[in-house]
Coordinates of C-alpha atoms in Angstrom, one line a residue:
X1 CA -10.0 -10.7 -1.6
X2 CA -10.7 -9.4 1.9
X3 CA -8.9 -6.8 4.0
X4 CA -6.9 -9.5 5.9
X5 CA -5.5 -10.7 2.5
X6 CA -4.5 -7.2 1.6
X7 CA -2.9 -6.6 5.0
X8 CA -0.9 -9.7 4.7
X9 CA 0.3 -8.9 1.2
X10 CA 1.2 -5.3 2.2
X11 CA 3.2 -6.5 5.2
X12 CA 5.0 -9.2 3.2
X13 CA 6.1 -6.7 0.5
X14 CA 7.1 -4.0 2.9
X15 CA 9.0 -6.4 5.1
X16 CA 11.2 -7.3 2.0
X17 CA 12.2 -3.7 1.4
X18 CA 15.6 -2.3 2.2
X19 CA 15.8 0.5 4.7
X20 CA 14.9 3.8 3.2
X21 CA 13.1 2.4 0.2
X22 CA 9.4 2.3 -0.7
X23 CA 7.1 0.7 -3.2
X24 CA 4.0 1.7 -5.2
X25 CA 0.8 0.0 -3.9
X26 CA 0.2 -1.2 -7.5
X27 CA 3.2 -3.6 -7.0
X28 CA 1.2 -5.3 -4.2
X29 CA -1.9 -5.4 -6.3
X30 CA -0.1 -6.9 -9.2
X31 CA 1.2 -9.7 -6.9
X32 CA -2.4 -10.5 -6.0
X33 CA -4.3 -10.5 -9.3
X34 CA -3.8 -10.3 -13.1
X35 CA -6.7 -7.8 -13.1
X36 CA -5.1 -5.7 -10.4
X37 CA -6.7 -2.2 -10.9
X38 CA -9.9 -3.0 -9.0
X39 CA -7.7 -3.7 -5.9
X40 CA -6.2 -0.3 -5.8
X41 CA -9.0 1.5 -3.9
X42 CA -9.3 -1.1 -1.1
X43 CA -5.5 -1.5 -1.0
X44 CA -5.0 2.2 -0.5
X45 CA -7.7 2.2 2.2
X46 CA -6.1 -0.7 4.1
X47 CA -2.6 0.8 3.7
X48 CA -3.8 4.1 5.2
X49 CA -5.4 2.3 8.1
X50 CA -2.2 0.4 8.7
X51 CA -0.2 3.6 8.6
X52 CA -2.6 5.1 11.2
X53 CA -1.8 2.1 13.4
X54 CA 2.0 2.6 12.9
X55 CA 2.4 -0.7 11.1
X56 CA 3.8 0.8 7.8
X57 CA 4.7 4.2 6.5
X58 CA 2.6 5.8 3.7
X59 CA 4.3 8.7 2.0
X60 CA 3.5 11.2 -0.7
X61 CA 6.2 13.2 -2.3
X62 CA 8.6 11.9 0.3
X63 CA 6.5 13.1 3.3
X64 CA 4.0 11.3 5.4
X65 CA 0.7 11.2 3.6
X66 CA -2.4 12.7 5.2
X67 CA -5.5 10.7 6.0
X68 CA -7.1 11.2 2.5
X69 CA -4.2 11.7 0.0
X70 CA -5.0 12.5 -3.6
X71 CA -2.6 11.1 -6.2
X72 CA 0.3 8.7 -5.9
X73 CA 1.4 7.3 -2.6
X74 CA 4.3 5.0 -1.6
X75 CA 4.4 2.3 1.0
X76 CA 7.5 1.7 3.3
X77 CA 8.8 0.3 6.5
X78 CA 8.3 2.2 9.7

């Protein structure tokens, strides 16, 4: 699984969201692999890169996440 695969999966899931909703990155990871937990670190990294480029929103506790968030994050549409 490379970064392009992760980007594509994130964009596909986020594109399917209704306005104002978000999803846990683990939902994307679960779509990609039965053993999804090892994907979480690279998935978070790619999601944060995409947020920095303005392609998706990454939030934590309802606010934009910083560059190195600790704890749960959510992915959403921009």
